[in-house]
XYZ file of C-alpha atoms in Angstrom:
303
model
C -12.808 -14.903 3.153
C -10.193 -13.561 0.775
C -6.889 -12.732 2.533
C -5.847 -9.239 1.432
C -2.736 -7.241 2.319
C -2.954 -3.458 1.910
C 0.364 -1.631 1.532
C -0.263 1.992 2.497
C 2.021 4.936 1.804
C 0.907 7.612 4.313
C 2.957 10.254 2.478
C 1.122 9.751 -0.827
C -0.607 12.736 -2.377
C -4.157 11.356 -2.333
C -6.748 10.418 0.301
C -5.412 7.038 1.382
C -7.708 7.078 4.428
C -10.836 7.080 2.270
C -9.437 4.262 0.138
C -8.753 2.174 3.223
C -12.234 2.812 4.636
C -13.739 1.400 1.444
C -11.658 -1.750 1.900
C -12.597 -2.060 5.566
C -16.307 -2.102 4.678
C -15.984 -5.276 2.617
C -17.300 -8.387 4.368
C -15.732 -10.772 1.840
C -12.098 -10.049 2.731
C -9.772 -10.570 5.678
C -7.777 -7.353 5.577
C -4.321 -6.734 6.990
C -2.506 -3.450 6.380
C 1.033 -2.139 6.705
C 2.477 1.346 6.260
C 5.658 1.822 4.268
C 8.115 4.442 3.158
C 9.835 4.763 -0.203
C 12.956 3.041 1.130
C 11.243 0.111 2.841
C 8.351 -0.895 0.585
C 9.816 -3.815 -1.344
C 11.422 -5.547 1.643
C 8.321 -5.168 3.820
C 5.991 -6.455 1.105
C 8.123 -9.559 0.561
C 8.306 -10.162 4.317
C 4.555 -9.711 4.867
C 3.485 -11.771 1.864
C 5.640 -14.689 2.986
C 4.201 -14.428 6.501
C 0.533 -13.744 5.703
C 0.068 -15.499 2.333
C -2.524 -13.081 0.900
C -4.328 -13.749 -2.371
C -4.266 -10.044 -3.224
C -1.921 -7.170 -2.390
C -3.419 -3.677 -2.641
C -1.022 -0.792 -3.332
C -2.600 2.200 -1.560
C -0.594 5.175 -2.729
C 0.592 6.749 -5.950
C 2.406 5.468 -9.002
C 5.638 5.155 -7.030
C 3.999 2.930 -4.426
C 2.371 0.809 -7.142
C 5.723 0.398 -8.857
C 7.484 -0.622 -5.646
C 4.808 -3.169 -4.757
C 4.926 -4.527 -8.308
C 8.710 -4.885 -7.981
C 8.282 -6.829 -4.741
C 5.719 -9.177 -6.293
C 7.967 -9.702 -9.290
C 10.813 -10.581 -6.910
C 8.598 -13.068 -5.088
C 7.554 -14.701 -8.344
C 11.192 -15.069 -9.404
C 12.158 -16.538 -6.020
C 9.200 -18.821 -5.319
C 7.383 -19.234 -8.630
C 4.209 -17.609 -7.349
C 2.979 -14.244 -6.110
C -0.358 -12.673 -5.184
C -2.261 -10.536 -7.658
C -1.868 -6.766 -7.441
C -4.728 -4.301 -7.055
C -3.743 -0.662 -7.555
C -5.603 2.053 -5.653
C -5.684 5.710 -6.771
C -3.952 7.133 -3.694
C -1.401 9.439 -5.269
C -1.084 12.592 -7.332
C -1.159 11.320 -10.916
C -2.526 7.774 -10.453
C -1.620 6.871 -14.038
C -1.178 3.165 -13.231
C -4.699 2.999 -11.800
C -6.003 4.978 -14.781
C -4.340 2.572 -17.191
C -6.146 -0.407 -15.672
C -9.444 0.932 -14.344
C -10.106 4.156 -16.233
C -12.300 6.562 -14.286
C -14.180 3.951 -12.241
C -14.846 5.007 -8.639
C -12.789 3.111 -6.068
C -15.944 1.797 -4.368
C -16.927 0.131 -7.642
C -13.413 -1.194 -8.252
C -13.216 -3.053 -4.948
C -16.563 -4.784 -5.486
C -15.351 -6.052 -8.880
C -11.831 -6.979 -7.835
C -12.185 -8.348 -4.319
C -14.486 -11.298 -4.746
C -13.973 -15.032 -5.284
C -12.323 -15.747 -8.638
C -11.762 -12.084 -9.519
C -10.868 -10.976 -13.060
C -7.115 -10.700 -13.560
C -4.618 -10.199 -16.335
C -0.896 -10.908 -16.686
C 0.677 -7.675 -17.929
C 4.116 -6.791 -19.219
C 6.764 -5.045 -17.159
C 10.049 -3.512 -18.282
C 13.470 -3.802 -16.693
C 15.603 -0.699 -16.274
C 18.963 -2.243 -16.985
C 21.377 0.180 -15.307
C 19.564 -0.134 -11.961
C 18.297 -3.718 -12.501
C 14.776 -2.814 -11.378
C 11.381 -3.677 -12.882
C 9.234 -0.849 -14.225
C 5.434 -0.883 -14.083
C 4.130 2.400 -15.482
C 7.054 3.638 -17.530
C 10.327 5.527 -17.649
C 10.764 9.062 -18.920
C 13.347 11.767 -19.529
C 12.943 15.466 -20.183
C 9.892 17.387 -19.074
C 8.378 14.603 -16.952
C 11.240 14.309 -14.427
C 11.582 18.107 -14.554
C 7.942 18.282 -13.447
C 8.667 16.012 -10.489
C 11.508 18.312 -9.468
C 9.251 21.363 -9.766
C 6.580 19.673 -7.621
C 8.986 19.506 -4.682
C 9.048 23.319 -4.621
C 5.266 23.870 -4.847
C 2.709 23.491 -2.078
C -0.412 21.455 -2.711
C -1.463 17.933 -3.572
C -3.273 15.835 -6.127
C -3.947 16.795 -9.733
C -3.785 20.525 -8.957
C -0.189 20.177 -7.774
C 0.703 18.085 -10.807
C -0.722 20.589 -13.274
C 0.933 23.573 -11.602
C 4.265 21.742 -11.473
C 3.969 20.899 -15.183
C 3.368 24.547 -16.056
C 6.285 25.653 -13.873
C 8.655 23.080 -15.376
C 7.625 23.878 -18.959
C 8.289 27.599 -18.431
C 11.997 27.060 -17.791
C 12.699 23.731 -19.488
C 15.470 23.408 -22.067
C 15.509 20.416 -24.441
C 18.510 18.101 -24.199
C 20.516 16.634 -27.103
C 19.563 12.997 -27.221
C 19.032 9.800 -29.127
C 16.453 7.017 -28.866
C 17.239 3.545 -30.211
C 14.559 0.885 -30.705
C 15.715 -2.709 -31.221
C 19.069 -1.488 -32.501
C 17.654 1.114 -34.920
C 17.805 4.875 -34.281
C 14.261 6.216 -33.965
C 15.297 9.839 -33.467
C 18.420 11.892 -32.736
C 17.553 15.493 -31.940
C 16.932 17.969 -29.127
C 14.383 16.199 -26.926
C 11.588 17.732 -24.857
C 9.915 14.530 -23.675
C 10.819 10.872 -24.074
C 8.423 8.378 -22.514
C 8.944 4.608 -22.591
C 6.549 2.053 -21.155
C 3.578 -0.202 -21.419
C 0.746 1.912 -20.003
C -0.931 4.597 -22.051
C -1.238 7.387 -19.478
C 1.235 9.609 -17.671
C 0.499 12.468 -15.309
C -3.044 11.211 -14.866
C -4.854 11.785 -18.149
C -2.023 12.551 -20.592
C -2.026 9.754 -23.186
C 1.626 9.800 -24.202
C 1.578 6.157 -25.343
C -1.849 5.885 -27.000
C -1.100 2.645 -28.886
C 0.294 0.718 -25.940
C -1.155 -2.706 -25.139
C -0.628 -4.104 -21.655
C 0.362 -7.630 -22.638
C 1.661 -7.602 -26.225
C 5.320 -8.167 -25.340
C 6.409 -4.762 -26.634
C 7.470 -1.456 -25.136
C 6.152 1.764 -26.661
C 8.146 4.979 -26.867
C 7.011 8.510 -27.661
C 9.575 11.267 -28.246
C 8.715 14.950 -28.644
C 11.526 17.063 -30.084
C 12.221 20.779 -29.751
C 10.116 21.753 -32.777
C 6.944 20.720 -30.935
C 4.641 23.469 -29.705
C 4.248 22.681 -26.001
C 0.673 23.972 -25.514
C -0.405 21.929 -28.528
C 1.481 18.904 -27.177
C -0.462 19.097 -23.915
C -3.741 19.505 -25.787
C -3.330 16.535 -28.107
C -1.990 14.355 -25.270
C -5.488 14.491 -23.775
C -6.995 13.186 -27.033
C -4.501 10.396 -27.716
C -3.518 11.823 -31.123
C -0.038 12.818 -29.976
C 1.887 10.893 -32.635
C 0.160 12.948 -35.386
C 1.857 16.102 -34.109
C 4.859 17.412 -36.096
C 8.058 16.770 -34.175
C 6.733 13.674 -32.384
C 8.293 10.271 -33.072
C 6.650 7.006 -32.003
C 8.051 3.497 -31.931
C 7.595 0.023 -30.467
C 10.084 -2.704 -29.672
C 11.449 -5.234 -27.201
C 14.444 -3.118 -26.146
C 14.702 0.658 -26.106
C 17.704 2.800 -25.223
C 17.602 6.510 -24.368
C 20.842 8.533 -24.387
C 22.208 12.036 -24.021
C 24.644 12.777 -26.847
C 26.600 15.532 -25.079
C 28.117 13.319 -22.383
C 26.136 14.887 -19.554
C 24.189 12.753 -17.019
C 20.604 12.074 -18.069
C 17.851 12.763 -15.522
C 15.089 10.147 -15.653
C 12.168 8.951 -13.608
C 10.400 5.628 -13.509
C 6.956 4.971 -12.056
C 6.814 8.571 -10.850
C 10.085 8.390 -8.880
C 13.237 10.334 -9.751
C 16.378 8.255 -10.252
C 19.973 9.303 -9.521
C 21.536 11.021 -12.524
C 24.471 8.625 -12.728
C 24.502 7.634 -16.405
C 24.436 9.324 -19.800
C 21.998 6.708 -21.100
C 19.603 3.992 -20.007
C 18.255 0.813 -21.552
C 14.935 -0.927 -20.950
C 13.826 -4.344 -22.139
C 10.475 -6.071 -21.963
C 9.464 -8.617 -19.321
C 6.476 -10.270 -21.010
C 3.395 -10.980 -18.858
C 5.450 -10.655 -15.700
C 2.803 -9.437 -13.223
C -0.747 -10.500 -12.352
C -3.042 -7.514 -11.799
C -6.723 -7.317 -10.997
C -8.608 -5.632 -13.826
C -12.154 -4.948 -15.034
C -14.011 -7.876 -16.531
C -14.162 -6.208 -19.936
C -11.146 -6.506 -22.205
C -8.859 -3.480 -22.061
C -5.965 -2.185 -24.141
């Protein structure tokens, strides 16, 4: 039987119970589960992996949980030279990390593909957020995306409905910030910024394709910047189609190191992997960690 460790965030915005029941039905795995909180995930994953030696760790939560489990596995790989593969479950509000790997496949189908002998896997890129010295799985963003996370704390609800209502609420009062984005030492854009998204996965907020050209293992970070001239309703519309970089006022780039800065000296609010970070710096740098994490994926080749 395949030893599997499930890391469950009971506070996640999705139905983690249903996801766990699908795992419990599988005869081919020996399942152990732990519950975590945002402040304890990485330490508990490292501790449990060293004790249990699973072949696969399942992150049962949202993008934040997936990012924290990925960080723990990256830490283990750096310390010991090996780490289990990661399987991401769609247990949160946006589930963009799951979407980036598995598309719209039902979870019941995903587990039958992923949790079997010699499952399909892929080594994908991560980024490192330099000021906090943490790995980044999904991406890092400034502007409207962290503003949406703040708005969501004031709105009742869960899942995609909460995310959409929080986006609308944040957009209604959002003011662009004066900023600059630098890609491999060259200025990509210096303007009033509405959204700046940096990462390796194509989706944010569920189905918004803010990084439509991103490839999971090409050794490059993608960045998409929407400036104040962008029409927000049109931005949301084209983000669903993946044609966002054709929109006037949108700048797109790719590189090994990307820096995002405020140019007015004020602290810059950012999020990474769906989690708000302390606004302690006026700018942040990210660099690529090529093929730094093994993830379970569909058998077909993906982006």
